[in-house]
GROMACS .gro file of C-alpha atoms in nm:
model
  397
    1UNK     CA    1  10.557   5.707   8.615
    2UNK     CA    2  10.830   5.495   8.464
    3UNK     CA    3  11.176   5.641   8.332
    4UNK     CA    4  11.323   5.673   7.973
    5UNK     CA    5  11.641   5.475   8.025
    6UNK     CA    6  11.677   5.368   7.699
    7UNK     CA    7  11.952   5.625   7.641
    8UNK     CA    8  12.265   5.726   7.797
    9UNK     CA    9  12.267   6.077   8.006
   10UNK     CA   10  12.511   6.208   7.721
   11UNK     CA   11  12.229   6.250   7.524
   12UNK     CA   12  12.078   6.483   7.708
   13UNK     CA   13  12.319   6.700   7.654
   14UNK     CA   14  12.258   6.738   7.270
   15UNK     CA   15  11.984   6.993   7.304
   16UNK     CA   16  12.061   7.219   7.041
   17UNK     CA   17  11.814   7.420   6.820
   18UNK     CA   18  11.951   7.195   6.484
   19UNK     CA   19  11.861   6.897   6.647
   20UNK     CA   20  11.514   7.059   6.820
   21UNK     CA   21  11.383   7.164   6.438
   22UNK     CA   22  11.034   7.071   6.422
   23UNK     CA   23  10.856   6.878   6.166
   24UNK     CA   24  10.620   7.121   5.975
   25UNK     CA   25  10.419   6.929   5.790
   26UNK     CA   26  10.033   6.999   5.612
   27UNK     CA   27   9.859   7.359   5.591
   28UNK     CA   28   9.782   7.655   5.770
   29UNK     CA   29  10.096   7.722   5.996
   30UNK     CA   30  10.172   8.060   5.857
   31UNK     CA   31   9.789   8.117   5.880
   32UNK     CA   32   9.766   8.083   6.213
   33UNK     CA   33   9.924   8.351   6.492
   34UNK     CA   34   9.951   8.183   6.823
   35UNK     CA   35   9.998   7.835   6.981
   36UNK     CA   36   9.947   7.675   7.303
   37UNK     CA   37  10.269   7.495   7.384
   38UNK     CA   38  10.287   7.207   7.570
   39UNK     CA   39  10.576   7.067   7.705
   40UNK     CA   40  10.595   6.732   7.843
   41UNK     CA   41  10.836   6.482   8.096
   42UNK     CA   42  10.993   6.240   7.884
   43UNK     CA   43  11.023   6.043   8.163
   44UNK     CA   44  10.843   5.778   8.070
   45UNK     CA   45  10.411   5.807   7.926
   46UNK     CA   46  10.258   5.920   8.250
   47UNK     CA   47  10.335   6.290   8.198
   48UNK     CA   48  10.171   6.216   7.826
   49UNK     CA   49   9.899   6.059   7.954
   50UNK     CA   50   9.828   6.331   8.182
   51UNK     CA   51   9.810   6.600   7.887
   52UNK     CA   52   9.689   6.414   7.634
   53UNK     CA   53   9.268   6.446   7.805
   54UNK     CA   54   9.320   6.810   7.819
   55UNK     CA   55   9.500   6.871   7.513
   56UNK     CA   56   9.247   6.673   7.330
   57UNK     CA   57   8.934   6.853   7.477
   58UNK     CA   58   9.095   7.172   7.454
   59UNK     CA   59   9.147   7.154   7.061
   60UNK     CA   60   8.872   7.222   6.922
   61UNK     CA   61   8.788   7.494   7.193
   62UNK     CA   62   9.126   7.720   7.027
   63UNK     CA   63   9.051   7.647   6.662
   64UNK     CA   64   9.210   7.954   6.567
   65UNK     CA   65   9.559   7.830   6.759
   66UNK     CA   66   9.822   7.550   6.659
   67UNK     CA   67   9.861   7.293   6.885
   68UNK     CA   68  10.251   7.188   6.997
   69UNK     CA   69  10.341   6.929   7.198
   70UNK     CA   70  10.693   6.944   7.293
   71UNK     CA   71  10.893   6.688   7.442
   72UNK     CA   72  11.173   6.405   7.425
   73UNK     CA   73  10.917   6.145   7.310
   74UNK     CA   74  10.856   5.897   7.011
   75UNK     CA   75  10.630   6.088   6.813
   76UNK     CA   76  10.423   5.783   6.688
   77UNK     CA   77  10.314   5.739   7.065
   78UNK     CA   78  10.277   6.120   7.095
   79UNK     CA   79   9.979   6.042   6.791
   80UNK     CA   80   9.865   5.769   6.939
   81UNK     CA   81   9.792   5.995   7.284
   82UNK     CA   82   9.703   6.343   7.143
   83UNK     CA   83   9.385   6.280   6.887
   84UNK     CA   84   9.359   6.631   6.783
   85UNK     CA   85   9.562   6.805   6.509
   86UNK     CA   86   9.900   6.926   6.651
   87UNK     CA   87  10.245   6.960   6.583
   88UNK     CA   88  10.548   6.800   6.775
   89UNK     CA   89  10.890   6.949   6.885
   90UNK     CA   90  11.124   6.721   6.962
   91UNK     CA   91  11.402   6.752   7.233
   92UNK     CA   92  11.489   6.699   7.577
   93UNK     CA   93  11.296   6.992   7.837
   94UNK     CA   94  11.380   6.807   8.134
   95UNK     CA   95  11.578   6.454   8.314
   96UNK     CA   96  11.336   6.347   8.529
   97UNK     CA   97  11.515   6.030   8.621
   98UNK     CA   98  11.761   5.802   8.439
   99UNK     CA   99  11.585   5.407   8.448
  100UNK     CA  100  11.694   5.113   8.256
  101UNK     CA  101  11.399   4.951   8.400
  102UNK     CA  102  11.067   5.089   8.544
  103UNK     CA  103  11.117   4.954   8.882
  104UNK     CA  104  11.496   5.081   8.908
  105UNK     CA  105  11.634   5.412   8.916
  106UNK     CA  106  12.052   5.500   8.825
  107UNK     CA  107  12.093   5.803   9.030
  108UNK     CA  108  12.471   5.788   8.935
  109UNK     CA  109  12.379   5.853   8.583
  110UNK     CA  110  12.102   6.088   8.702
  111UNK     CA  111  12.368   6.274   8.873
  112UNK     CA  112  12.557   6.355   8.570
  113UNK     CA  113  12.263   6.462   8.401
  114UNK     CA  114  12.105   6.716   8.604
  115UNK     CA  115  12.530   6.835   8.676
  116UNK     CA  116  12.538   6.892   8.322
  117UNK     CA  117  12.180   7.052   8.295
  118UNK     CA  118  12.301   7.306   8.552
  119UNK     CA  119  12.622   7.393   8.383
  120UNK     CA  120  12.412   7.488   8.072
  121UNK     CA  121  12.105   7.599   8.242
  122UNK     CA  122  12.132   7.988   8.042
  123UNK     CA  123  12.218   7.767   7.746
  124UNK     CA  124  11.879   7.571   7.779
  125UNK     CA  125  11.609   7.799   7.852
  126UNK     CA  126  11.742   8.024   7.586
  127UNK     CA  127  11.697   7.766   7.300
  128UNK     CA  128  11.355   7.694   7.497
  129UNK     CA  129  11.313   8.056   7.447
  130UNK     CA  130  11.330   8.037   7.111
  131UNK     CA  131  11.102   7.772   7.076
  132UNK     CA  132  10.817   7.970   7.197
  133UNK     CA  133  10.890   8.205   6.957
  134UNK     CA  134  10.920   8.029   6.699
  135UNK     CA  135  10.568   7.873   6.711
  136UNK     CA  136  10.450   8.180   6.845
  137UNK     CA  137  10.295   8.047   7.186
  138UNK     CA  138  10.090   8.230   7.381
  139UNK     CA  139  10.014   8.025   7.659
  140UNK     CA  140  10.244   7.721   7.758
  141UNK     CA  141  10.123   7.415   7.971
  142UNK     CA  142  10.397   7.203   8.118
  143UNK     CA  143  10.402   6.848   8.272
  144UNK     CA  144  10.654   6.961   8.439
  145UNK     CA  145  10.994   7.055   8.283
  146UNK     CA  146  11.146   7.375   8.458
  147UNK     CA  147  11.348   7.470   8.141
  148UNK     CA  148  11.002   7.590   7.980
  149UNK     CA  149  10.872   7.736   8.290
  150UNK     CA  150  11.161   7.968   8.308
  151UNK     CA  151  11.124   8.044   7.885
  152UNK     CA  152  10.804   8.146   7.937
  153UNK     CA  153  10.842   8.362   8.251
  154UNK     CA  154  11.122   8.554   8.106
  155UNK     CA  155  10.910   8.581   7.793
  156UNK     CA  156  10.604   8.720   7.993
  157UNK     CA  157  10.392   8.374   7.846
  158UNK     CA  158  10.138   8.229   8.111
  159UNK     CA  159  10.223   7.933   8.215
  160UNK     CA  160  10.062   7.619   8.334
  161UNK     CA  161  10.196   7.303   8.540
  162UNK     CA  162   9.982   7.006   8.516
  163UNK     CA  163  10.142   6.877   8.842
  164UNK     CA  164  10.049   6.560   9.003
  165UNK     CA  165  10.435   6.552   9.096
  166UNK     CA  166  10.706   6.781   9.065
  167UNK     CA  167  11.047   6.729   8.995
  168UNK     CA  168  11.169   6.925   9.328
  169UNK     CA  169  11.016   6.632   9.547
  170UNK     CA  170  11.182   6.362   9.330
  171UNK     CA  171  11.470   6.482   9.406
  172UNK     CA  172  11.476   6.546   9.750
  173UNK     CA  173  11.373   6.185   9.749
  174UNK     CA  174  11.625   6.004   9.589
  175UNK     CA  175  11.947   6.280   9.737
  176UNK     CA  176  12.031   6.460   9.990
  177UNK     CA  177  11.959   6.792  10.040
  178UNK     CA  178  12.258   6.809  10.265
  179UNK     CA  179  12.459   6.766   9.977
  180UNK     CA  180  12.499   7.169   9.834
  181UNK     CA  181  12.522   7.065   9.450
  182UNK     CA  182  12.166   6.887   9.501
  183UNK     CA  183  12.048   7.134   9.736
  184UNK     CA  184  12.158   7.350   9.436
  185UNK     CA  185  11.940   7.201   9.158
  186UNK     CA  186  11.648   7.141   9.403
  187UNK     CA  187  11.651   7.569   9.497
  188UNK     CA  188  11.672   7.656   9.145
  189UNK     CA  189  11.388   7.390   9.069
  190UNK     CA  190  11.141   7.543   9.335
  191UNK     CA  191  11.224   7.873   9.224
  192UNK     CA  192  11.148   7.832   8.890
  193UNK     CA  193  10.817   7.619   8.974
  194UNK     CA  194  10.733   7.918   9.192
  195UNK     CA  195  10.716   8.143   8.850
  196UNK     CA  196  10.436   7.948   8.706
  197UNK     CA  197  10.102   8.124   8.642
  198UNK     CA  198   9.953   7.884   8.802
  199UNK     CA  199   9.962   7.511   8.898
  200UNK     CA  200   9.651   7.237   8.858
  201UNK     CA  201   9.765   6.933   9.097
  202UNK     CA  202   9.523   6.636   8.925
  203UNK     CA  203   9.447   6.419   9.262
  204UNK     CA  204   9.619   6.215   9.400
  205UNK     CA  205   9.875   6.458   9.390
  206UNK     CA  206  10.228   6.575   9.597
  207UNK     CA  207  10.099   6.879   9.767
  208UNK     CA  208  10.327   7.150   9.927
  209UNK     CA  209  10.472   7.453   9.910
  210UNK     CA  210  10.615   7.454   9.566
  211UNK     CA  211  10.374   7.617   9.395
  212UNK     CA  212  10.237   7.970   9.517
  213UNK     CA  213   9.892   7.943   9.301
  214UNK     CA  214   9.774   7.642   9.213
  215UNK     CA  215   9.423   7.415   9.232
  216UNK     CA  216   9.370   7.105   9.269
  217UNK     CA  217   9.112   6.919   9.069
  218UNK     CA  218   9.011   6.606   8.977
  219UNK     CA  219   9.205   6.304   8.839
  220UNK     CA  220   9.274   6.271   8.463
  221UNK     CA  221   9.192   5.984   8.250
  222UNK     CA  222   9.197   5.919   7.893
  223UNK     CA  223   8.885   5.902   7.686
  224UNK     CA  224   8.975   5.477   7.633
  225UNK     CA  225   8.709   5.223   7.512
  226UNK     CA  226   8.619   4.893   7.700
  227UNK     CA  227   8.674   4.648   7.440
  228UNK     CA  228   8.639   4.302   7.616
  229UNK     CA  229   8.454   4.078   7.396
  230UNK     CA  230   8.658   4.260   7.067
  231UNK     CA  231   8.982   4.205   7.277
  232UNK     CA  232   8.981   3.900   7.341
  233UNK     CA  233   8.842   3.767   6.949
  234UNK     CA  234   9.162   3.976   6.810
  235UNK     CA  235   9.402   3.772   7.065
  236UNK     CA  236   9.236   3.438   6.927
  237UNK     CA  237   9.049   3.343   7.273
  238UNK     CA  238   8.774   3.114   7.208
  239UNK     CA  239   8.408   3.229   7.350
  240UNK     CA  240   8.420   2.924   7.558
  241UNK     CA  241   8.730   2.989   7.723
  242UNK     CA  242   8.642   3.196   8.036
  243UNK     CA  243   8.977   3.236   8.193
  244UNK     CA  244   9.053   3.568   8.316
  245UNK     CA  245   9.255   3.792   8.090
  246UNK     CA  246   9.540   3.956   8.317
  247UNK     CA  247   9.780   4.263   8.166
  248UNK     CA  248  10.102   4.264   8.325
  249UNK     CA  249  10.234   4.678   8.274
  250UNK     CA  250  10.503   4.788   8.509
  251UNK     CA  251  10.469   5.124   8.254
  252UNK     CA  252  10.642   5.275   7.950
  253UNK     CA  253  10.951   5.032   7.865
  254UNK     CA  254  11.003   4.681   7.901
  255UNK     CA  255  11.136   4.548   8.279
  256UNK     CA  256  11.394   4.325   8.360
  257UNK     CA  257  11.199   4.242   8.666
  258UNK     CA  258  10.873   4.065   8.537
  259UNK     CA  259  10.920   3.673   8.649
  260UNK     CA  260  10.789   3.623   8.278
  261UNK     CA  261  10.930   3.266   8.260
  262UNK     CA  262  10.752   3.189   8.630
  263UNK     CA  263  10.453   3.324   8.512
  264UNK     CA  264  10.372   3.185   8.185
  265UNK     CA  265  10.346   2.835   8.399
  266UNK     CA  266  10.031   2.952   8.577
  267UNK     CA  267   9.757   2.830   8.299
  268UNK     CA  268   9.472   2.944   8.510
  269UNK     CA  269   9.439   3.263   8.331
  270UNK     CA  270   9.549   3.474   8.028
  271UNK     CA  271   9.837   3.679   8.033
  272UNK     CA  272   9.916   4.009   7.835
  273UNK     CA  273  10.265   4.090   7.839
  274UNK     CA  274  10.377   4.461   7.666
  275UNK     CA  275  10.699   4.236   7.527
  276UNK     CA  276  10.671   4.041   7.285
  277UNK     CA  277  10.659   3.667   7.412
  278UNK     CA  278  10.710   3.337   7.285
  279UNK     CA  279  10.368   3.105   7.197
  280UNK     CA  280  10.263   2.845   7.453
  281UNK     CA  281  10.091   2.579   7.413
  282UNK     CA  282   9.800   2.650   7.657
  283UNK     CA  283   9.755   2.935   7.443
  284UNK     CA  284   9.717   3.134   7.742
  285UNK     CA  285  10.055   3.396   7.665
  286UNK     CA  286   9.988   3.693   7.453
  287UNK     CA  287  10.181   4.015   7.364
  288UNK     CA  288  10.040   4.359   7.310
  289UNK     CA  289  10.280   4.358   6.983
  290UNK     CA  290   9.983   4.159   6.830
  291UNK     CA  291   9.737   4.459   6.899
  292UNK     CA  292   9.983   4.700   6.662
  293UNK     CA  293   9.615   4.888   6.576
  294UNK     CA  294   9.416   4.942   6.946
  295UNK     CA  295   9.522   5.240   7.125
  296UNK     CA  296   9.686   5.136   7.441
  297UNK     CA  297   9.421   5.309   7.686
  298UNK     CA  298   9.182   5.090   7.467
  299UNK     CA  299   9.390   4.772   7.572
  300UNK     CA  300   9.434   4.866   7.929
  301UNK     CA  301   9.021   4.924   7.943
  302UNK     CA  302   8.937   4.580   7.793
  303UNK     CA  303   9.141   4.354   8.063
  304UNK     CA  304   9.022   4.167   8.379
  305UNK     CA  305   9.284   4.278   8.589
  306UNK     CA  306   9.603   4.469   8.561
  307UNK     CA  307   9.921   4.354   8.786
  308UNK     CA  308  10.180   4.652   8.766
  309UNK     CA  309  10.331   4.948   8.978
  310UNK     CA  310  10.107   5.222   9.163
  311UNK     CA  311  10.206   5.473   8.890
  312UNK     CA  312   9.977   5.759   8.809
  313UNK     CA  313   9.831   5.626   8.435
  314UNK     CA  314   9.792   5.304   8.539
  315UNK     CA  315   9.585   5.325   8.910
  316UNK     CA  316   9.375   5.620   8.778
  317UNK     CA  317   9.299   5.484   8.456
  318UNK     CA  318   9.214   5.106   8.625
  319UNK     CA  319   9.011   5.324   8.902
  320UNK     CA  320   8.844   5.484   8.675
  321UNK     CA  321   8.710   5.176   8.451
  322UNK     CA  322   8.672   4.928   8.748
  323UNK     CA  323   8.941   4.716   8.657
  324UNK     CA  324   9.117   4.542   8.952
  325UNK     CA  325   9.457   4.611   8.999
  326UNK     CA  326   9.774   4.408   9.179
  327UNK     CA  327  10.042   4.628   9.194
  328UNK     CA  328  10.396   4.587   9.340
  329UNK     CA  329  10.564   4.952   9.485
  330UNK     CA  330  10.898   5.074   9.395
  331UNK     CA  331  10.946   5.208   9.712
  332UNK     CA  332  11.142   5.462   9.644
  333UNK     CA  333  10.929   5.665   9.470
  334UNK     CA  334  10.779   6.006   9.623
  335UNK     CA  335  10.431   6.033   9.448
  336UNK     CA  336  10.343   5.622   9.578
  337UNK     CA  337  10.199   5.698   9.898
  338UNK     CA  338   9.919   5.935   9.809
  339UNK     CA  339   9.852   5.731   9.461
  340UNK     CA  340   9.771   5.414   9.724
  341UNK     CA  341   9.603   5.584   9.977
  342UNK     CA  342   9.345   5.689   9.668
  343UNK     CA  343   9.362   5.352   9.545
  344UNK     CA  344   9.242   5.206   9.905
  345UNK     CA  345   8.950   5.463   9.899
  346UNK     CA  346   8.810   5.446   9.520
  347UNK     CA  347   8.946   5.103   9.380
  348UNK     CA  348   8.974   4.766   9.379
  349UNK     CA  349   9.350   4.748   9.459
  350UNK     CA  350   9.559   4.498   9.626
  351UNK     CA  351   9.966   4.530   9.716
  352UNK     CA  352  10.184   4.214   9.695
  353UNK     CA  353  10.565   4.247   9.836
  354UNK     CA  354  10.839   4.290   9.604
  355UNK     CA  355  10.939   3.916   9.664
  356UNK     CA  356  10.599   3.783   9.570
  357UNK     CA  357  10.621   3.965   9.263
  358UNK     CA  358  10.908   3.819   9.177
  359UNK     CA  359  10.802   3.463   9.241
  360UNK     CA  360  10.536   3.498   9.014
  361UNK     CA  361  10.321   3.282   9.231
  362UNK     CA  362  10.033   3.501   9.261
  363UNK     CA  363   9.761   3.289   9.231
  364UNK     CA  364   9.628   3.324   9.579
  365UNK     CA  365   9.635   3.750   9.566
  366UNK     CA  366   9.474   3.742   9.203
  367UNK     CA  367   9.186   3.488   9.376
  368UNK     CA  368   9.133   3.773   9.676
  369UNK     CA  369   9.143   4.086   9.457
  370UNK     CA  370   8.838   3.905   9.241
  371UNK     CA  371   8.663   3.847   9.519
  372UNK     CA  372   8.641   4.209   9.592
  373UNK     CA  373   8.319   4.410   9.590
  374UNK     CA  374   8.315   4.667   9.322
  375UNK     CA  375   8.347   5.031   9.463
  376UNK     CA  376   8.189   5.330   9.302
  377UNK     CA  377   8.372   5.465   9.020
  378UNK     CA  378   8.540   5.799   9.090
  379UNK     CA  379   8.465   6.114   8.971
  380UNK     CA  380   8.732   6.187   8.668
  381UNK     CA  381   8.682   6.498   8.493
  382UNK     CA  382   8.980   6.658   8.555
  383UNK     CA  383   9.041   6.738   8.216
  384UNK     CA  384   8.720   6.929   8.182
  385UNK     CA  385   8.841   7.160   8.497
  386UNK     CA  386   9.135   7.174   8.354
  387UNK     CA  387   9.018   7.302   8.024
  388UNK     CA  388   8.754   7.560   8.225
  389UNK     CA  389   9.093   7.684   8.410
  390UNK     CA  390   9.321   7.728   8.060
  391UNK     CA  391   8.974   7.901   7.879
  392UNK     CA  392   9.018   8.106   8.163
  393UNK     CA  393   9.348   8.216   8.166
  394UNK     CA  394   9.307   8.272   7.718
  395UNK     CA  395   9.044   8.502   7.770
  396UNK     CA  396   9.259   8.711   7.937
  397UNK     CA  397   9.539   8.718   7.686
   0.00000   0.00000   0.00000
C-alpha cells in the first residue's frame, strides 16, 4: 500500500476539531440516531480499497444508520470507492508512513511525525472522541488507525480492525525496537490494537500476536467491471490493433521511479500510465487522465497485464480477475512476503529485480508471464464474511 507523501509531516499536526468539521450535506442526519464509523489509513488507497467492498455491501443492510467514512483522504476518490450514501470526516487518524514516492519511504520525516503524534496522543483521541459523538457511532470499523481504536474503547463503542497489516509491524520494520522512543510508539500501538473488539485479517495477511480476537477471512476485492473491448474504443485503439494493453500502477501517487521515457520506446504493446503522458506517434502511450469517467477498479479490470508493486489492491484485485501481473518489490516492506507467497499459489505473477524495472527492458518477462497457464480464480468474498461478522456484532448492540 503506497504512502501519502504529498504533504509535509507538519501537517499532521493540524488535527484540530475546526479543521476536522464535517461536510453535512442533503437530508435525514438529525433523523437518524446512530452511525457506523469508519476510519481509514490515509496512507495511500489500499486501506480504502479494503473498506470500500464491505462498506458498500453493508449499506443497505443498516438503512436505519448513517454511514461515515473518516479519514485524511480526497473526498472525490473517497466517492469514487464507497458507492453507497455516506458522509466523510476529514482529518488525519493515523501516519502510517511518510513517501514522496510509492517505492520510497522518509523515515526521517516519519520520525517526526509519529514524535509529535505521541506528544499529543491525549490531545488526539480526545478530538477522535468527539467525533464519535458527534455522529453518534455505534459501532466503529478501522483500517487501522490506533487514535480511533482508543476513542472508541474509552467510549465503550465496538470496534473493528479490518487488518491485513498493522501499523505495529511497520514499524518494527523500518526501526529499531532497541531504540526506547520507537519501542515506545510500537508498545502503545499493540496495546491499543489489543483493545479492539475484534480483528478480521483479509488473507494474505500479517498474522501475530497483536490482536487477542480476531478471524481471518477471505481476501477483499472491489465489485470492478471488465471493460476490455469498451476500454480500449475510449483510448482510441483500433479493432485491428491487437497489441497487448499493459497498466503500469506502482499505487496511489505518481513515482519518480517508472523508466517512463525507456518505456514508451517499446512499441510492442500499449501502455497505461496513471500520469499524464505526452502523445507518441505509435499511438501506443496512454494516460488514465483520459478515462476522467471509469472508476479505477473498472480500469484496472479491463487491462492485459498490470506491471506494479506486490501491494495489497493491486495483487488481490489482478488475482481475482485473472489479470497477469509483473511486479517489482520494495523490499522493505513488512506485508510483501505473504502478499507473494499468495500470488505464487492463486495468480499469474511474475517478479523482475529492481534494476530490470528500472531499465524498462521488459520485453522478455512480459513474453513469459503471457505464456502462463491461467490458474483458478480465488475465492474473494471477504467482504460478505466481513459483513456476516459486523451484522453480528449490531445485533448485539
Amino acid at each position: 500500500m503506497s504512502g501519502d507523501g504529498s504533504r509535509e509531516p507538519v501537517e499532521f499536526g493540524g488535527y484540530s476539531l475546526s479543521k476536522m468539521s464535517p461536510p453535512v450535506r442533503g437530508r435525514g442526519l438529525k433523523r437518524m440516531k446512530n452511525a457506523v464509523y469508519c476510519a481509514v489509513s490515509g496512507h495511500g488507497f489500499g486501506h480504502l480499497s479494503q473498506v470500500a467492498p464491505i462498506l458498500n455491501r453493508l449499506g443497505p443492510m443498516v438503512s436505519g444508520r448513517r454511514i461515515v467514512v473518516a479519514g485524511h483522504l480526497d473526498e472525490g476518490v473517497v466517492r469514487n470507492f464507497i458507492q453507497v450514501p455516506h458522509f466523510f470526516d476529514f482529518g488525519a487518524r493515523d501516519i502510517g508512513l511518510v513517501q514522496s514516492d510509492p517505492m520510497v519511504a522518509n523515515l526521517a520525516a516519519t520520525r517526526i511525525c509519529y514524535e509529535r503524534l505521541q506528544r499529543d496522543w491525549e490531545g488526539r483521541v480526545t478530538a477522535e472522541m468527539e467525533r464519535l459523538r458527534f455522529w453518534s457511532a455505534d459501532l466503529v470499523i478501522v483500517d487501522i488507525p490506533c487514535v480511533t481504536i482508543a476513542a472508541a474503547y474509552r467510549l465503550g463503542i465496538p470496534s473493528v480492525a479490518i487488518a491485513s497489516l498493522s501499523w505495529d509491524h511497520i514499524l518494527k520494520g523500518c526501526f529499531s525496537l532497541e531504540d526506547a522512543e520507537v519501542r515506545e510508539w510500537w508498545r502503545r500501538m499493540r496495546e491499543t490494537y489489543s483493545r479492539t473488539t475484534l480483528a478480521l485479517h483479509p488473507e494474505p495477511a500479517i498474522l501475530g500476536d497483536t490482536f487477542p480476537r480476531y478471524a481471518v477471512i477471505p481476501p477483499l476485492v472491489s465489485q470492478a467491471r471488465g471493460r476490455r473491448d469498451e476500454l480500449r474504443r475510449t483510448l482510441g485503439i483500433s479493432r485491428k490493433d491487437d497489441r497487448p494493453l499493459i497498466m503500469i500502477n506502482l499505487g496511489g501517487m505518481p513515482s519518480q521511479t517508472v523508466p517512463i521515457g525507456k518505456i514508451v520506446l517499446e512499441t510492442r504493446y500499449h501502455w497505461l500510465f496513471k500520469e499524464t503522458v505526452s502523445s507518441h506517434p505509435e499511438g501506443h502511450v496512454h494516460g488514465t487522465p483520459e478515462l476522467s469517467d471509469w472508476p479505477f477498479e473498472d480500469i484496472q479490470a479491463s487491462v492485459d497485464m498490470v506491471v506494479g508493486k506486490p501491494g495489497y489492491g493491486t495483487a488481490i484485485e489482478t488475482a481475482a480477475r485473472g489479470i497477469p501481473l509483473l511486479y517489482v518489490r520494495r523490499g522493505w516492506f513488512p506485508d510483501e512476503e505473504p502478499i507473494c507467497q499468495w500470488l505464487s499459489s492463486h495468480s499469474r505473477a511474475s517478479e523482475i529485480g529492481a534494476d530490470l524495472f528500472s531499465s524498462g527492458q521488459w520485453h522478455d518477462a512480459i513474453t513469459s508471464l503471457f505464456s502462463l497457464a491461467p490458474r483458478p480464480l480465488p475465492r474473494c468474498d471477504g467482504a460478505k464474511v466481513a459483513v456476516a461478522r459486523i451484522l453480528e456484532l449490531l445485533d448485539e448492540i
